[in-house]
PDB file of C-alpha atoms in Angstrom:
ATOM      1  CA  UNK A1351      11.766  18.540  -6.873  1.00 37.00           C
ATOM      2  CA  UNK A1352       7.807  18.952  -5.042  1.00 37.00           C
ATOM      3  CA  UNK A1353       6.812  19.156  -1.834  1.00 35.00           C
ATOM      4  CA  UNK A1354       4.704  16.171   0.146  1.00 38.00           C
ATOM      5  CA  UNK A1355       3.031  17.211   3.467  1.00 37.00           C
ATOM      6  CA  UNK A1356       2.547  14.757   5.989  1.00 39.00           C
ATOM      7  CA  UNK A1357      -0.845  15.481   8.587  1.00 39.00           C
ATOM      8  CA  UNK A1358      -0.092  15.200  11.787  1.00 37.00           C
ATOM      9  CA  UNK A1359      -3.347  15.768  13.232  1.00 39.00           C
ATOM     10  CA  UNK A1360      -3.121  19.413  13.286  1.00 35.00           C
ATOM     11  CA  UNK A1361       0.327  20.059  12.423  1.00 32.00           C
ATOM     12  CA  UNK A1362       1.873  19.788   8.764  1.00 31.00           C
ATOM     13  CA  UNK A1363       4.946  18.569   8.456  1.00 34.00           C
ATOM     14  CA  UNK A1364       6.952  18.724   5.026  1.00 33.00           C
ATOM     15  CA  UNK A1365       9.010  15.832   3.506  1.00 33.00           C
ATOM     16  CA  UNK A1366      10.579  15.494   0.074  1.00 30.00           C
ATOM     17  CA  UNK A1367       8.893  13.942  -2.977  1.00 32.00           C
ATOM     18  CA  UNK A1368      10.524  12.660  -6.096  1.00 31.00           C
ATOM     19  CA  UNK A1369       8.412  13.850  -8.931  1.00 33.00           C
ATOM     20  CA  UNK A1370       5.556  15.736  -7.826  1.00 36.00           C
ATOM     21  CA  UNK A1371       3.363  17.777  -5.281  1.00 35.00           C
ATOM     22  CA  UNK A1372       1.216  15.327  -3.241  1.00 37.00           C
ATOM     23  CA  UNK A1373      -2.141  15.843  -4.034  1.00 37.00           C
ATOM     24  CA  UNK A1374      -3.151  13.891  -1.016  1.00 38.00           C
ATOM     25  CA  UNK A1375      -1.351  16.430   1.737  1.00 35.00           C
ATOM     26  CA  UNK A1376      -0.119  13.422   3.964  1.00 37.00           C
ATOM     27  CA  UNK A1377       1.173  10.667   3.079  1.00 38.00           C
ATOM     28  CA  UNK A1378      -2.086   9.987   2.072  1.00 39.00           C
ATOM     29  CA  UNK A1379      -1.842   6.653   1.580  1.00 36.00           C
ATOM     30  CA  UNK A1380       1.476   4.772   2.627  1.00 36.00           C
ATOM     31  CA  UNK A1381      -3.924   1.787   0.947  1.00 38.00           C
ATOM     32  CA  UNK A1382       0.854  -0.916   4.341  1.00 37.00           C
ATOM     33  CA  UNK A1383       1.519  -3.734   3.175  1.00 36.00           C
ATOM     34  CA  UNK A1384       3.178  -7.001   3.758  1.00 36.00           C
ATOM     35  CA  UNK A1385       7.162  -7.215   2.489  1.00 36.00           C
ATOM     36  CA  UNK A1386       9.328  -8.125   5.236  1.00 37.00           C
ATOM     37  CA  UNK A1387      10.837 -10.255   7.739  1.00 37.00           C
ATOM     38  CA  UNK A1388       7.836  -9.708  10.586  1.00 39.00           C
ATOM     39  CA  UNK A1389       5.276  -8.861   8.077  1.00 36.00           C
ATOM     40  CA  UNK A1390       2.140 -10.821   7.912  1.00 36.00           C
ATOM     41  CA  UNK A1391       0.707 -13.080   5.185  1.00 33.00           C
ATOM     42  CA  UNK A1392       0.459 -11.896   1.536  1.00 32.00           C
ATOM     43  CA  UNK A1393      -3.262 -10.338   1.016  1.00 30.00           C
ATOM     44  CA  UNK A1394      -3.402 -11.768  -2.049  1.00 30.00           C
ATOM     45  CA  UNK A1395      -4.716 -15.243  -1.988  1.00 30.00           C
ATOM     46  CA  UNK A1396      -2.300 -18.487  -2.943  1.00 34.00           C
ATOM     47  CA  UNK A1397      -3.791 -20.791  -5.139  1.00 31.00           C
ATOM     48  CA  UNK A1398      -2.589 -24.287  -5.547  1.00 33.00           C
ATOM     49  CA  UNK A1399      -3.423 -26.705  -7.820  1.00 34.00           C
ATOM     50  CA  UNK A1400      -4.381 -30.655  -7.165  1.00 35.00           C
ATOM     51  CA  UNK A1401      -2.516 -32.888  -8.746  1.00 38.00           C
ATOM     52  CA  UNK A1402      -2.480 -36.914  -9.835  1.00 39.00           C
ATOM     53  CA  UNK A1403      -0.305 -39.741 -11.581  1.00 39.00           C
ATOM     54  CA  UNK A1404      -1.393 -41.301 -14.669  1.00 42.00           C
ATOM     55  CA  UNK A1405      -0.568 -44.496 -15.420  1.00 40.00           C
ATOM     56  CA  UNK A1406       2.596 -43.890 -16.583  1.00 45.00           C
ATOM     57  CA  UNK A1407       3.601 -41.730 -12.525  1.00 46.00           C
ATOM     58  CA  UNK A1408       3.571 -38.672 -14.956  1.00 44.00           C
ATOM     59  CA  UNK A1409       1.595 -35.703 -12.858  1.00 43.00           C
ATOM     60  CA  UNK A1410      -1.080 -34.510 -14.357  1.00 43.00           C
ATOM     61  CA  UNK A1411      -3.645 -31.765 -13.198  1.00 39.00           C
ATOM     62  CA  UNK A1412      -6.942 -32.218 -11.966  1.00 46.00           C
ATOM     63  CA  UNK A1413      -7.569 -28.523 -11.248  1.00 45.00           C
ATOM     64  CA  UNK A1414      -8.650 -26.218 -14.267  1.00 46.00           C
ATOM     65  CA  UNK A1415      -5.947 -23.390 -15.056  1.00 43.00           C
ATOM     66  CA  UNK A1416      -6.151 -20.721 -12.496  1.00 46.00           C
ATOM     67  CA  UNK A1417      -7.372 -17.487 -13.728  1.00 49.00           C
ATOM     68  CA  UNK A1418      -4.834 -14.852 -14.110  1.00 45.00           C
ATOM     69  CA  UNK A1419      -5.145 -11.470 -12.350  1.00 54.00           C
ATOM     70  CA  UNK A1420      -5.002  -8.243 -13.467  1.00 46.00           C
ATOM     71  CA  UNK A1421      -1.416  -6.872 -13.653  1.00 83.00           C
ATOM     72  CA  UNK A1422       1.018  -4.565 -15.081  1.00 94.00           C
ATOM     73  CA  UNK A1423       4.383  -3.419 -14.891  1.00 95.00           C
ATOM     74  CA  UNK A1424       6.020  -0.924 -12.261  1.00 96.00           C
ATOM     75  CA  UNK A1425       7.300   1.587 -14.431  1.00 96.00           C
ATOM     76  CA  UNK A1426       4.615   3.284 -17.011  1.00 97.00           C
ATOM     77  CA  UNK A1427       1.784   5.139 -17.713  1.00 97.00           C
ATOM     78  CA  UNK A1428      -1.695   3.155 -17.652  1.00 97.00           C
ATOM     79  CA  UNK A1429      -4.986   4.135 -18.938  1.00 97.00           C
ATOM     80  CA  UNK A1430      -7.926   3.238 -16.506  1.00 97.00           C
ATOM     81  CA  UNK A1431     -10.518   0.977 -18.536  1.00 95.00           C
ATOM     82  CA  UNK A1432      -8.045   0.296 -21.272  1.00 95.00           C
ATOM     83  CA  UNK A1433      -5.010  -0.481 -19.701  1.00 96.00           C
ATOM     84  CA  UNK A1434      -5.732  -1.476 -16.301  1.00 95.00           C
ATOM     85  CA  UNK A1435      -9.329  -1.763 -14.439  1.00 94.00           C
ATOM     86  CA  UNK A1436      -9.910  -0.335 -11.451  1.00 96.00           C
ATOM     87  CA  UNK A1437      -9.741  -2.440  -8.498  1.00 94.00           C
ATOM     88  CA  UNK A1438      -7.111  -2.557  -5.658  1.00 96.00           C
ATOM     89  CA  UNK A1439      -3.717  -3.357  -6.427  1.00 97.00           C
ATOM     90  CA  UNK A1440      -0.283  -3.953  -4.516  1.00 97.00           C
ATOM     91  CA  UNK A1441       3.371  -3.718  -5.198  1.00 96.00           C
ATOM     92  CA  UNK A1442       5.674  -5.019  -2.315  1.00 95.00           C
ATOM     93  CA  UNK A1443       9.865  -5.378  -2.384  1.00 93.00           C
ATOM     94  CA  UNK A1444      10.558  -1.560  -2.841  1.00 94.00           C
ATOM     95  CA  UNK A1445      13.584  -0.918  -0.352  1.00 87.00           C
ATOM     96  CA  UNK A1446      14.984   2.375  -1.947  1.00 81.00           C
ATOM     97  CA  UNK A1447      12.004   4.796  -1.236  1.00 79.00           C
ATOM     98  CA  UNK A1448      12.232   5.466  -5.091  1.00 89.00           C
ATOM     99  CA  UNK A1449       8.976   4.241  -6.359  1.00 96.00           C
ATOM    100  CA  UNK A1450       6.797   6.340  -7.331  1.00 97.00           C
ATOM    101  CA  UNK A1451       2.823   5.989  -8.272  1.00 98.00           C
ATOM    102  CA  UNK A1452      -0.275   8.436  -9.397  1.00 97.00           C
ATOM    103  CA  UNK A1453      -3.741   9.110 -10.066  1.00 98.00           C
ATOM    104  CA  UNK A1454      -4.905  11.314 -12.352  1.00 98.00           C
ATOM    105  CA  UNK A1455      -8.035  12.626 -13.333  1.00 97.00           C
ATOM    106  CA  UNK A1456      -6.470  13.215 -16.790  1.00 96.00           C
ATOM    107  CA  UNK A1457      -3.378  13.166 -19.147  1.00 95.00           C
ATOM    108  CA  UNK A1458      -1.881  16.637 -18.732  1.00 94.00           C
ATOM    109  CA  UNK A1459       0.486  15.913 -17.057  1.00 91.00           C
ATOM    110  CA  UNK A1460      -0.705  19.478 -14.251  1.00 94.00           C
ATOM    111  CA  UNK A1461      -0.439  19.779 -10.912  1.00 93.00           C
ATOM    112  CA  UNK A1462      -4.208  20.198 -10.911  1.00 93.00           C
ATOM    113  CA  UNK A1463      -4.863  16.914 -12.491  1.00 95.00           C
ATOM    114  CA  UNK A1464      -3.668  15.055  -9.401  1.00 96.00           C
ATOM    115  CA  UNK A1465      -5.733  12.770  -7.574  1.00 96.00           C
ATOM    116  CA  UNK A1466      -3.002  10.859  -5.139  1.00 96.00           C
ATOM    117  CA  UNK A1467       0.265  10.112  -4.939  1.00 96.00           C
ATOM    118  CA  UNK A1468       3.150   8.754  -3.009  1.00 95.00           C
ATOM    119  CA  UNK A1469       6.677   7.331  -2.580  1.00 94.00           C
ATOM    120  CA  UNK A1470       7.146   4.478  -1.577  1.00 94.00           C
ATOM    121  CA  UNK A1471       9.079   1.921   0.689  1.00 93.00           C
ATOM    122  CA  UNK A1472       8.172  -1.256   1.141  1.00 96.00           C
ATOM    123  CA  UNK A1473       4.637  -1.792   0.222  1.00 96.00           C
ATOM    124  CA  UNK A1474       1.696   0.036  -1.073  1.00 97.00           C
ATOM    125  CA  UNK A1475      -1.944  -0.965  -2.171  1.00 98.00           C
ATOM    126  CA  UNK A1476      -3.553   1.557  -4.185  1.00 98.00           C
ATOM    127  CA  UNK A1477      -7.264   1.743  -5.076  1.00 97.00           C
ATOM    128  CA  UNK A1478      -7.911   3.037  -8.727  1.00 97.00           C
ATOM    129  CA  UNK A1479     -11.494   4.042  -9.014  1.00 96.00           C
ATOM    130  CA  UNK A1480     -13.312   3.839 -12.002  1.00 97.00           C
ATOM    131  CA  UNK A1481     -13.517   7.692 -12.739  1.00 97.00           C
ATOM    132  CA  UNK A1482      -9.651   7.864 -12.520  1.00 98.00           C
ATOM    133  CA  UNK A1483      -8.193   8.790 -16.311  1.00 98.00           C
ATOM    134  CA  UNK A1484      -4.776   7.496 -15.918  1.00 98.00           C
ATOM    135  CA  UNK A1485      -2.437   5.942 -13.403  1.00 98.00           C
ATOM    136  CA  UNK A1486       1.260   6.135 -13.440  1.00 98.00           C
ATOM    137  CA  UNK A1487       4.148   4.651 -11.787  1.00 97.00           C
ATOM    138  CA  UNK A1488       7.893   4.528 -11.982  1.00 97.00           C
ATOM    139  CA  UNK A1489      10.275   2.921 -10.094  1.00 96.00           C
ATOM    140  CA  UNK A1490       8.123   0.241  -8.491  1.00 96.00           C
ATOM    141  CA  UNK A1491       7.863  -3.340  -8.678  1.00 95.00           C
ATOM    142  CA  UNK A1492       5.233  -5.277 -10.475  1.00 96.00           C
ATOM    143  CA  UNK A1493       1.504  -4.290  -9.024  1.00 97.00           C
ATOM    144  CA  UNK A1494      -0.660  -7.486  -8.489  1.00 95.00           C
ATOM    145  CA  UNK A1495      -4.255  -7.212  -8.568  1.00 95.00           C
ATOM    146  CA  UNK A1496      -5.703  -7.670  -4.525  1.00 94.00           C
ATOM    147  CA  UNK A1497      -8.230 -10.032  -3.999  1.00 88.00           C
ATOM    148  CA  UNK A1498     -11.103  -8.848  -1.964  1.00 83.00           C
ATOM    149  CA  UNK A1499     -11.974 -11.752  -0.639  1.00 83.00           C
ATOM    150  CA  UNK A1500      -8.512 -13.334   0.243  1.00 82.00           C
ATOM    151  CA  UNK A1501      -7.242 -14.583   3.768  1.00 82.00           C
ATOM    152  CA  UNK A1502      -4.611 -14.218   5.420  1.00 85.00           C
ATOM    153  CA  UNK A1503      -2.364 -15.259   8.854  1.00 91.00           C
ATOM    154  CA  UNK A1504      -2.221 -11.915  10.498  1.00 96.00           C
ATOM    155  CA  UNK A1505       1.387 -11.182  11.695  1.00 97.00           C
ATOM    156  CA  UNK A1506       1.756  -9.832  15.513  1.00 97.00           C
ATOM    157  CA  UNK A1507       4.873  -7.926  14.617  1.00 97.00           C
ATOM    158  CA  UNK A1508       5.829  -5.570  11.529  1.00 97.00           C
ATOM    159  CA  UNK A1509       8.620  -3.507   9.768  1.00 96.00           C
ATOM    160  CA  UNK A1510       8.508  -0.130  11.172  1.00 95.00           C
ATOM    161  CA  UNK A1511       9.566   0.803   7.326  1.00 94.00           C
ATOM    162  CA  UNK A1512       7.389  -1.391   5.759  1.00 96.00           C
ATOM    163  CA  UNK A1513       4.865   0.826   4.020  1.00 96.00           C
ATOM    164  CA  UNK A1514       1.355  -0.195   4.626  1.00 97.00           C
ATOM    165  CA  UNK A1515      -0.292  -3.093   6.214  1.00 97.00           C
ATOM    166  CA  UNK A1516      -3.901  -4.736   5.461  1.00 97.00           C
ATOM    167  CA  UNK A1517      -5.124  -4.917   8.504  1.00 97.00           C
ATOM    168  CA  UNK A1518      -6.814  -8.303   9.747  1.00 95.00           C
ATOM    169  CA  UNK A1519      -4.735 -10.200   6.526  1.00 95.00           C
ATOM    170  CA  UNK A1520      -0.764  -8.654   6.756  1.00 96.00           C
ATOM    171  CA  UNK A1521      -1.400  -7.482  10.340  1.00 97.00           C
ATOM    172  CA  UNK A1522      -3.616  -8.194  13.465  1.00 97.00           C
ATOM    173  CA  UNK A1523      -5.479  -5.602  14.920  1.00 98.00           C
ATOM    174  CA  UNK A1524      -4.356  -4.294  18.315  1.00 98.00           C
ATOM    175  CA  UNK A1525      -1.986  -2.103  20.347  1.00 98.00           C
ATOM    176  CA  UNK A1526       1.356  -1.515  19.121  1.00 98.00           C
ATOM    177  CA  UNK A1527       4.893  -0.144  20.337  1.00 97.00           C
ATOM    178  CA  UNK A1528       7.822   0.950  18.252  1.00 96.00           C
ATOM    179  CA  UNK A1529      10.798   2.173  20.199  1.00 93.00           C
ATOM    180  CA  UNK A1530      14.303   4.084  18.971  1.00 87.00           C
ATOM    181  CA  UNK A1531      12.599   6.420  17.104  1.00 91.00           C
ATOM    182  CA  UNK A1532      15.406   9.142  16.965  1.00 86.00           C
ATOM    183  CA  UNK A1533      13.662  11.692  15.497  1.00 81.00           C
ATOM    184  CA  UNK A1534      10.107  12.746  14.087  1.00 80.00           C
ATOM    185  CA  UNK A1535      10.856  11.075  10.684  1.00 86.00           C
ATOM    186  CA  UNK A1536       9.163   8.040  12.469  1.00 94.00           C
ATOM    187  CA  UNK A1537       5.684   8.075  10.424  1.00 95.00           C
ATOM    188  CA  UNK A1538       2.181   6.248  10.969  1.00 97.00           C
ATOM    189  CA  UNK A1539      -1.040   6.353   9.654  1.00 98.00           C
ATOM    190  CA  UNK A1540      -4.498   4.484  10.268  1.00 98.00           C
ATOM    191  CA  UNK A1541      -6.780   4.548   6.823  1.00 98.00           C
ATOM    192  CA  UNK A1542     -10.254   3.345   6.190  1.00 97.00           C
ATOM    193  CA  UNK A1543      -9.453   2.862   2.540  1.00 97.00           C
ATOM    194  CA  UNK A1544      -6.355   3.138   0.003  1.00 97.00           C
ATOM    195  CA  UNK A1545      -7.591   5.786  -1.858  1.00 95.00           C
ATOM    196  CA  UNK A1546      -5.261   7.809  -0.433  1.00 96.00           C
ATOM    197  CA  UNK A1547      -6.944  11.346  -0.202  1.00 91.00           C
ATOM    198  CA  UNK A1548      -7.159  13.157   3.059  1.00 91.00           C
ATOM    199  CA  UNK A1549     -10.276  11.821   3.713  1.00 94.00           C
ATOM    200  CA  UNK A1550      -8.807   8.234   3.921  1.00 96.00           C
ATOM    201  CA  UNK A1551      -6.853   8.907   6.851  1.00 97.00           C
ATOM    202  CA  UNK A1552      -8.147   8.339  10.118  1.00 98.00           C
ATOM    203  CA  UNK A1553      -5.605   9.275  12.504  1.00 98.00           C
ATOM    204  CA  UNK A1554      -2.101  10.192  11.830  1.00 97.00           C
ATOM    205  CA  UNK A1555       1.283  11.306  13.780  1.00 95.00           C
ATOM    206  CA  UNK A1556       4.947  12.111  13.246  1.00 95.00           C
ATOM    207  CA  UNK A1557       6.934  10.446  16.502  1.00 94.00           C
ATOM    208  CA  UNK A1558      10.127  11.049  18.015  1.00 93.00           C
ATOM    209  CA  UNK A1559      10.781   8.211  20.800  1.00 94.00           C
ATOM    210  CA  UNK A1560       8.366   5.505  21.274  1.00 94.00           C
ATOM    211  CA  UNK A1561       5.256   5.293  19.470  1.00 95.00           C
ATOM    212  CA  UNK A1562       2.241   3.666  20.772  1.00 96.00           C
ATOM    213  CA  UNK A1563      -0.803   2.970  18.457  1.00 98.00           C
ATOM    214  CA  UNK A1564      -3.980   1.298  18.478  1.00 98.00           C
ATOM    215  CA  UNK A1565      -5.116  -0.559  15.439  1.00 98.00           C
ATOM    216  CA  UNK A1566      -8.586  -0.840  14.969  1.00 98.00           C
ATOM    217  CA  UNK A1567     -10.588  -3.838  13.756  1.00 97.00           C
ATOM    218  CA  UNK A1568     -12.356  -1.336  11.606  1.00 97.00           C
ATOM    219  CA  UNK A1569      -8.951  -0.059  10.308  1.00 98.00           C
ATOM    220  CA  UNK A1570      -8.653  -1.100   6.010  1.00 97.00           C
ATOM    221  CA  UNK A1571      -4.606  -0.131   6.307  1.00 98.00           C
ATOM    222  CA  UNK A1572      -1.963   0.558   8.924  1.00 98.00           C
ATOM    223  CA  UNK A1573       1.256   2.534   7.371  1.00 98.00           C
ATOM    224  CA  UNK A1574       4.634   2.913   8.670  1.00 96.00           C
ATOM    225  CA  UNK A1575       7.645   4.525   7.629  1.00 94.00           C
ATOM    226  CA  UNK A1576      11.248   5.413   9.118  1.00 93.00           C
ATOM    227  CA  UNK A1577      10.083   3.617  12.650  1.00 95.00           C
ATOM    228  CA  UNK A1578      11.311   0.981  14.367  1.00 95.00           C
ATOM    229  CA  UNK A1579       9.788  -2.197  14.617  1.00 96.00           C
ATOM    230  CA  UNK A1580       6.290  -2.333  15.847  1.00 98.00           C
ATOM    231  CA  UNK A1581       5.300  -4.823  18.338  1.00 97.00           C
ATOM    232  CA  UNK A1582       2.295  -5.990  19.849  1.00 97.00           C
ATOM    233  CA  UNK A1583       1.792  -4.781  23.466  1.00 89.00           C
TER     234      UNK A1583
END
């Protein structure tokens, strides 16, 4: 069993990760998403096809068939460029923390091949880059492609264990407050992208008691795990 470290602005707090040692030294990437009662809209666009009735009263579509997004299963190893295209993907509904994903620079399986990884509760967004060679996923719900142009209705509260939320789509920018955090297992993170590297982190912290954080409109994602419900102040 490996160890994954969460960076807490100068202090490193270790937590257990199933599977491997994190290459992102900090929950790098919990790229939070929406998936739970209080969460915002899906980051994937919803398309509705129009329909008209023919003379017999039957429904017939007047819209062109919708092009399917690239997607892949939550269990497997995928070669980038062959099995899965580079891009940003999302998995939702992981409620037990056993979802594990990994970006790798080769298929050796060795520790130094890791580019980034994470264990996920709730939702995760991950950007698979063209230079990546392999993407591994275990115990996760299926991954769906994220439309970068998708619009949502940002929420003003979020599940404190919801994972990753896309700012401006899932969750609105602003100052949020979480209460009832009994120990420092409450972890939050503001990120500039979904790469899950150390350079993705804008700010983060492990919190005991009440947590207050301002999510900027320029932030890309907000991650939260083991915290109380966040509500906009």
